[in-house]
Short mmCIF file of C-alpha atoms in Angstrom, two decimals:
data_model
loop_
_atom_site.label_atom_id
_atom_site.label_comp_id
_atom_site.label_asym_id
_atom_site.label_seq_id
_atom_site.Cartn_x
_atom_site.Cartn_y
_atom_site.Cartn_z
CA MET A 220 22.16 16.33 50.54
CA HIS A 221 25.33 15.87 48.93
CA GLU A 222 25.44 19.78 48.44
CA MET A 223 28.69 19.23 51.44
CA SER A 224 30.29 17.49 48.95
CA ILE A 225 30.16 19.01 45.77
CA MET A 226 31.47 22.01 48.12
CA ALA A 227 33.72 20.42 49.40
CA SER A 228 34.74 20.17 46.02
CA ILE A 229 34.58 23.45 45.14
CA LEU A 230 36.74 24.68 47.99
CA ASP A 231 39.40 22.09 47.68
CA ILE A 232 40.02 23.54 43.54
CA VAL A 233 39.87 27.08 44.89
CA THR A 234 42.11 26.14 47.40
CA LYS A 235 44.68 24.58 45.08
CA THR A 236 44.11 28.08 42.19
CA ALA A 237 44.61 30.78 45.18
CA GLN A 238 47.46 29.09 46.59
CA GLY A 239 48.97 28.18 43.13
CA GLU A 240 48.70 31.94 42.39
CA LYS A 241 49.99 33.23 45.54
CA ALA A 242 46.58 35.39 46.51
CA ALA A 243 46.56 35.54 50.23
CA LYS A 244 42.42 35.49 49.49
CA VAL A 245 39.70 34.97 47.45
CA THR A 246 37.03 37.96 47.12
CA ARG A 247 34.77 36.07 44.58
CA ILE A 248 33.68 32.35 43.48
CA GLU A 249 30.90 31.56 40.71
CA LEU A 250 29.64 28.97 39.08
CA ALA A 251 27.71 27.88 36.29
CA ILE A 252 24.97 25.36 37.79
CA GLY A 253 21.96 23.92 35.81
CA THR A 254 19.08 23.78 37.04
CA ARG A 255 19.07 19.89 35.82
CA ALA A 256 22.37 19.13 37.75
CA GLY A 257 20.92 17.53 41.19
CA VAL A 258 22.38 20.41 42.98
CA VAL A 259 19.58 23.32 45.12
CA THR A 260 21.49 26.70 44.42
CA ASP A 261 20.07 27.10 48.52
CA ALA A 262 21.81 23.99 49.48
CA LEU A 263 24.94 25.10 47.09
CA THR A 264 24.91 28.72 49.24
CA PHE A 265 24.39 27.11 53.43
CA ALA A 266 27.33 24.71 53.08
CA PHE A 267 29.25 27.68 51.62
CA GLU A 268 28.95 29.80 54.55
CA ALA A 269 28.91 26.05 57.45
CA MET A 270 32.17 25.52 55.43
CA SER A 271 34.23 28.21 54.42
CA PRO A 272 35.37 30.75 56.94
CA SER A 273 38.27 28.56 57.63
CA THR A 274 39.74 28.41 54.34
CA ILE A 275 41.00 31.15 52.17
CA ALA A 276 37.81 32.31 50.56
CA ALA A 277 36.47 33.35 54.21
CA GLY A 278 34.14 36.04 53.45
CA ALA A 279 34.07 35.90 49.44
CA GLU A 280 30.77 36.77 47.38
CA LEU A 281 28.92 33.39 45.93
CA MET A 282 27.77 33.68 42.95
CA VAL A 283 25.12 31.07 40.94
CA ILE A 284 24.71 31.41 37.19
CA GLU A 285 21.79 28.61 37.43
CA ILE A 286 21.83 27.25 33.44
CA PRO A 287 18.34 26.72 32.35
CA LEU A 288 17.92 22.66 30.95
CA CYS A 289 17.68 23.23 26.95
CA TYR A 290 17.58 21.09 24.29
CA ARG A 291 18.33 20.96 20.36
CA CYS A 292 17.96 18.86 17.13
CA PRO A 293 21.23 16.77 16.05
CA SER A 294 19.92 17.22 12.83
CA CYS A 295 18.95 20.70 11.89
CA GLY A 296 20.54 22.40 15.79
CA THR A 297 17.02 24.40 16.23
CA GLU A 298 17.27 24.52 20.14
CA THR A 299 13.83 24.47 22.47
CA THR A 300 13.39 24.51 26.44
CA GLU A 301 10.05 22.07 26.60
CA THR A 302 10.88 18.82 23.85
CA LEU A 303 8.19 17.32 21.57
CA ASP A 304 9.72 14.23 21.76
CA LEU A 305 11.22 14.58 17.93
CA CYS A 306 11.99 17.50 15.80
CA LEU A 307 9.06 17.96 13.57
CA GLU A 308 11.46 19.31 10.64
CA CYS A 309 14.57 16.43 10.90
CA ASP A 310 12.31 14.05 13.06
CA ARG A 311 15.14 13.45 14.85
CA PHE A 312 14.58 12.98 18.56
CA TYR A 313 15.97 16.48 20.88
CA GLU A 314 19.06 15.67 22.73
CA VAL A 315 20.03 17.73 25.74
CA VAL A 316 22.87 20.53 25.44
CA ARG A 317 22.47 22.40 28.50
CA GLY A 318 21.71 21.73 31.96
CA ARG A 319 23.35 19.68 33.99
CA GLU A 320 26.85 22.26 34.05
CA LEU A 321 28.69 21.85 37.84
CA GLN A 322 31.31 24.27 37.13
CA ILE A 323 33.83 26.89 38.64
CA THR A 324 33.08 29.70 36.46
CA SER A 325 36.33 31.79 37.35
CA ILE A 326 37.06 33.15 41.20
CA GLU A 327 38.51 36.49 42.08
CA ILE A 328 42.23 36.78 43.65
CA GLU A 329 44.25 39.37 45.71
CA MET B 183 57.69 48.22 38.19
CA CYS B 184 60.38 45.25 37.97
CA ASP B 185 62.84 45.01 35.78
CA SER B 186 62.31 42.47 33.07
CA CYS B 187 58.32 42.08 32.35
CA GLY B 188 57.02 45.14 33.00
CA CYS B 189 54.70 43.83 36.26
CA HIS B 190 53.74 46.25 38.80
CA PRO B 191 54.53 44.10 42.19
CA GLU B 192 53.15 46.50 44.81
CA ASP B 193 50.15 46.24 43.15
CA SER B 194 49.75 42.44 44.24
CA ASN B 195 46.85 42.82 46.41
CA GLU B 196 45.29 44.10 43.41
CA ALA B 197 42.21 42.32 42.29
CA ARG B 198 42.53 39.84 39.50
CA GLN B 199 40.25 37.43 38.48
CA ILE B 200 40.95 33.92 37.57
CA ASN B 201 38.36 31.83 34.90
CA LEU B 202 39.08 27.98 34.94
CA GLY B 203 35.82 26.19 33.52
CA GLN B 204 36.60 23.42 35.32
CA ASN B 205 34.11 20.89 36.23
CA ILE B 206 33.32 20.40 39.66
CA LEU B 207 33.83 16.73 40.05
CA SER B 208 36.40 16.86 37.88
CA LEU B 209 38.22 14.30 40.77
CA ASN B 210 35.15 12.46 40.44
CA ASN B 211 35.00 11.94 37.22
CA GLU B 212 39.08 10.70 36.53
CA ILE B 213 38.33 8.21 39.15
CA ALA B 214 36.01 7.54 37.01
CA ASP B 215 36.95 7.77 33.34
CA HIS B 216 40.46 5.23 35.17
CA THR B 217 37.96 2.92 36.31
CA ARG B 218 36.60 2.62 32.72
CA GLN B 219 39.75 2.60 31.29
CA HIS B 220 40.33 -0.69 33.15
CA LEU B 221 36.52 -1.94 32.69
CA GLN B 222 37.40 -1.21 29.34
CA GLU B 223 40.85 -3.22 29.09
CA ASP B 224 39.12 -6.26 30.93
CA GLY B 225 36.32 -5.29 28.72
CA ILE B 226 34.45 -6.34 31.56
CA PHE B 227 30.26 -4.12 30.72
CA CYS B 228 29.24 -1.66 33.96
CA LEU B 229 25.63 -0.34 35.25
CA ASN B 230 25.20 1.82 37.61
CA ILE B 231 21.51 1.96 38.74
CA ILE B 232 19.90 4.57 40.69
CA SER B 233 16.40 4.55 41.91
CA ALA B 234 14.36 5.49 45.18
CA PRO B 235 15.02 3.52 48.56
CA GLY B 236 12.40 0.27 47.55
CA SER B 237 12.01 -0.15 43.85
CA GLY B 238 13.41 -3.31 43.21
CA LYS B 239 16.65 -3.00 42.23
CA THR B 240 18.03 -5.05 44.07
CA SER B 241 15.00 -7.87 43.01
CA LEU B 242 16.22 -7.06 40.08
CA LEU B 243 19.37 -8.82 40.41
CA GLU B 244 18.62 -11.08 42.43
CA ARG B 245 16.43 -12.17 38.78
CA LEU B 246 19.28 -11.81 37.32
CA GLY B 247 21.68 -13.98 39.12
CA ARG B 248 18.91 -16.50 40.03
CA ASP B 249 17.94 -16.90 35.83
CA TYR B 250 21.18 -15.60 34.09
CA GLY B 251 23.64 -16.19 35.61
CA HIS B 252 25.15 -19.57 34.18
CA LYS B 253 25.76 -17.73 30.97
CA LEU B 254 27.14 -14.56 32.21
CA THR B 255 29.34 -14.18 34.67
CA MET B 256 28.19 -11.25 37.38
CA ALA B 257 29.50 -9.09 39.90
CA VAL B 258 27.49 -6.10 42.13
CA ILE B 259 29.34 -3.52 44.48
CA VAL B 260 26.14 -3.02 45.80
CA GLY B 261 25.70 0.15 47.99
CA ASP B 262 24.13 1.27 51.39
CA GLN B 263 24.29 3.64 54.46
CA GLN B 264 23.94 0.19 56.88
CA THR B 265 24.29 -3.21 57.16
CA ASP B 266 25.57 -6.02 54.50
CA ASN B 267 22.01 -7.17 53.58
CA ASP B 268 21.58 -6.69 50.09
CA GLN B 269 25.46 -8.62 50.06
CA LYS B 270 24.61 -11.35 51.75
CA ARG B 271 20.69 -11.44 48.93
CA LEU B 272 22.58 -11.00 46.45
CA LYS B 273 25.47 -14.10 47.43
CA GLU B 274 22.93 -16.26 47.68
CA ALA B 275 21.31 -14.90 44.46
CA GLY B 276 24.57 -16.55 43.07
CA LEU B 277 26.18 -13.38 42.84
CA ASN B 278 29.48 -12.59 43.64
CA ALA B 279 29.00 -9.34 44.84
CA VAL B 280 30.45 -7.23 47.20
CA GLN B 281 29.06 -4.39 50.08
CA ILE B 282 29.71 -0.26 50.58
CA ASN B 283 28.64 0.76 53.61
CA THR B 284 28.40 4.98 53.13
CA GLY B 285 27.61 5.98 56.35
CA ALA B 286 26.26 9.37 55.92
CA ALA B 287 27.24 10.04 53.09
CA CYS B 288 23.26 9.82 49.38
CA HIS B 289 25.18 8.56 46.53
CA LEU B 290 28.31 6.54 45.15
CA ASP B 291 31.92 8.25 44.27
CA ALA B 292 33.80 6.53 41.46
CA ARG B 293 36.15 6.94 44.69
CA MET B 294 34.46 4.02 47.24
CA VAL B 295 33.46 2.69 43.45
CA HIS B 296 36.87 1.92 42.70
CA LYS B 297 38.79 0.47 45.31
CA ALA B 298 35.21 -2.41 46.13
CA MET B 299 36.41 -2.46 42.35
CA HIS B 300 39.87 -3.63 43.35
CA ASP B 301 38.02 -5.79 46.32
CA LEU B 302 36.34 -8.76 44.66
CA ASP B 303 37.92 -10.69 41.69
CA LEU B 304 36.99 -9.71 39.11
CA SER B 305 38.84 -11.75 36.68
CA ALA B 306 35.84 -13.98 34.49
CA THR B 307 33.50 -11.09 34.78
CA LYS B 308 31.92 -10.18 32.03
CA LEU B 309 29.05 -7.75 33.64
CA LEU B 310 30.06 -5.64 36.57
CA ILE B 311 26.62 -4.15 37.43
CA ILE B 312 26.55 -1.35 40.81
CA GLU B 313 23.60 -0.30 42.81
CA ASN B 314 24.07 3.13 44.04
CA ILE B 315 21.87 4.49 47.24
CA GLY B 316 18.78 4.43 47.20
CA ASN B 317 18.33 8.32 45.90
CA MET B 318 16.98 9.63 42.94
CA VAL B 319 18.40 12.86 44.00
CA CYS B 320 22.19 12.95 44.54
CA PRO B 321 23.42 10.03 42.63
CA THR B 322 23.15 11.32 39.02
CA ALA B 323 26.11 13.95 39.70
CA TYR B 324 28.16 10.99 40.38
CA ASP B 325 30.32 9.18 36.85
CA LEU B 326 31.69 6.28 38.82
CA GLY B 327 32.67 5.07 34.69
CA GLU B 328 29.65 2.83 33.68
CA ASP B 329 28.36 2.33 30.73
CA LEU B 330 25.22 2.71 31.38
CA ARG B 331 23.00 4.91 33.65
CA ILE B 332 19.61 2.46 34.22
CA ALA B 333 17.50 4.21 36.37
CA VAL B 334 13.78 2.24 38.42
CA VAL B 335 10.55 3.54 39.16
CA SER B 336 8.11 0.79 40.81
CA THR B 337 4.54 1.18 40.66
CA PRO B 338 3.35 1.80 43.38
CA GLU B 339 5.70 4.67 43.02
CA GLY B 340 3.00 6.60 40.92
CA GLU B 341 3.44 7.54 37.50
CA ASP B 342 4.89 11.19 37.34
CA LYS B 343 8.18 9.93 39.83
CA PRO B 344 9.77 10.97 36.30
CA ALA B 345 7.99 14.33 35.91
CA LYS B 346 9.08 14.18 39.94
CA TYR B 347 12.27 13.29 39.58
CA PRO B 348 12.99 14.38 35.98
CA ASP B 349 17.41 14.37 37.11
CA LEU B 350 17.67 11.07 36.95
CA ILE B 351 15.54 10.23 34.56
CA LEU B 352 18.31 13.13 32.29
CA SER B 353 20.73 11.10 32.84
CA SER B 354 19.76 7.86 32.85
CA ASP B 355 19.79 5.43 29.11
CA VAL B 356 17.37 3.02 30.17
CA LEU B 357 14.46 3.41 32.51
CA LEU B 358 12.43 0.09 33.32
CA ILE B 359 9.51 0.31 35.76
CA ASN B 360 9.30 -2.34 37.73
CA LYS B 361 6.51 -4.46 39.78
CA ILE B 362 4.33 -4.18 36.93
CA ASP B 363 2.85 -7.35 38.65
CA LEU B 364 0.41 -4.69 41.05
CA LEU B 365 -0.64 -3.58 37.71
CA PRO B 366 -4.01 -4.80 38.37
CA TYR B 367 -4.54 -3.54 42.10
CA LEU B 368 -2.81 0.06 41.22
CA THR B 369 -4.07 3.22 39.17
CA PHE B 370 -1.12 3.01 38.04
CA ASN B 371 -0.68 4.67 34.19
CA ILE B 372 2.02 3.11 32.64
CA ASP B 373 1.56 5.21 29.50
CA GLU B 374 1.00 8.51 30.94
CA CYS B 375 4.60 6.67 32.76
CA CYS B 376 5.66 6.39 29.50
CA ALA B 377 5.55 9.41 28.16
CA GLN B 378 6.02 11.73 31.18
CA ALA B 379 9.45 9.53 31.24
CA ARG B 380 10.32 10.39 27.11
CA LYS B 381 9.55 14.47 27.02
CA LEU B 382 11.71 14.42 29.02
CA LYS B 383 14.02 12.10 27.50
CA PRO B 384 12.90 11.97 23.81
CA GLY B 385 13.91 8.31 23.09
CA LEU B 386 14.66 7.29 26.22
CA LYS B 387 14.63 2.51 26.33
CA ILE B 388 11.57 1.87 28.76
CA PHE B 389 11.40 -2.17 29.81
CA GLN B 390 8.56 -3.08 31.41
CA VAL B 391 9.77 -5.57 34.40
CA SER B 392 8.64 -7.55 37.31
CA ALA B 393 11.91 -9.14 39.24
CA SER B 394 8.98 -11.50 41.60
CA THR B 395 8.16 -12.62 38.58
CA GLY B 396 10.29 -12.19 35.43
CA GLU B 397 7.86 -10.87 33.48
CA GLY B 398 9.57 -8.59 30.81
CA MET B 399 12.85 -9.76 32.35
CA ALA B 400 14.23 -12.12 28.81
CA GLU B 401 13.23 -8.72 26.95
CA PHE B 402 15.82 -6.44 28.63
CA TRP B 403 18.12 -9.32 29.55
CA GLN B 404 18.72 -10.34 25.61
CA TRP B 405 18.86 -6.80 25.23
CA LEU B 406 21.74 -6.03 27.91
CA SER B 407 23.32 -9.35 26.81
CA GLU B 408 23.70 -8.12 23.61
CA ARG B 409 25.15 -4.92 25.20
CA CYS B 410 27.94 -6.73 26.52
CA GLN B 411 29.23 -8.80 23.26
CA THR B 412 30.03 -5.32 21.97
CA LYS B 413 32.78 -4.78 24.35
CA LYS B 414 35.41 -7.26 23.78
CA GLY B 415 38.88 -6.38 26.72
#
C-alpha cells in the first residue's frame, strides 16, 4: 500500500508546478503508469480521493493511462508482449522497454 | 490585450495544459543518484535485496558475514517495520549493521537509506547490502542507489512465486532461490521456477542456494565478489 506515498509525490509535484504557473486550481492530472510498475491504479485513485481535497488539485479529474508490458529485441528491434526468451532471428535476449513507467504526463490548470 | 507580448490577461482563468513528462518518484531518484555517486567515489558496491517476509534475507546475509566477512568488508542497512532483531543477528555474524524501522511504511526509500548510510562507518567497506522490508511489490518502485537488485524466493513459497509477483522479477538483476536444502521434503519444481522467472526476464542470472547449509553460496559469492572488484574508488 505504497500508493499513498506515490500520491503524496504526485500532489507535491502538481502543487509546485501549479503554484509556479500562478494557477488558481488544477482541473486535470494525467498519469502514465506501467502495468508492471508495482502500483495498483484503484489504490492510486483511492489515495487521490483521500488526499487531494486539501490541495490545489481538489476536484480535479485524475486520468490514469496504463502502459502494458512490452519487450524489444536489442538487435533487430522487434517488439512483443509475450517473450520467447530469445529473439529467434538474432539469438539475443529480449529486454523490457515499456510497462514500468511512473510518470505525470500533464496537468490542466486554470 | 497586453502591450508588450499580446497576451490576454483577462483570459487567465482559462484552462491551460502543462506538459510535464516527469517521473513521479523523481525526488527519490535524485537522492538515489546522489547515494550512487557517493558510493562510486568510495568504491563501494551496493546491493538491494527484496523478498517476501521469511524468504531468508537475513539468514543469507548472516551466511555471507560468517563465511566471507574476512575476505571483504561488508556493511548492512536492514529495514523492518519494528524491532532491531535483524541488526542484532547481523552484528553477531560479524557484520557492521544499522537498522531502519519504517513504522507503517511498506518499503525503504532513497531518503531513509541515505540517512542510514551516514549512520554507518563505511571507511573500510567494499560491499554495502540493503535488506529491504519483506514485501514483493512496494519496494520494487524505489531506486535506493544500488548497483544490483537481488530478488529472493524460497522453496516453501512455491515455484510459481516469480509468475505471481512479476514486478519484482522484472526489476531485479539476480534471483536467489533459497532453502534448497528443503527440496527433498517439498513438491517445489526448481526448473519450473527458473523457467517462469526467465520468461519474465530473459537471461536473468539465477543462483540456487541454502543459507542454512551453505550449499550453492560459494558460487554466488564468487560471482558477487567479482562484481565488487569492478568498482574502484
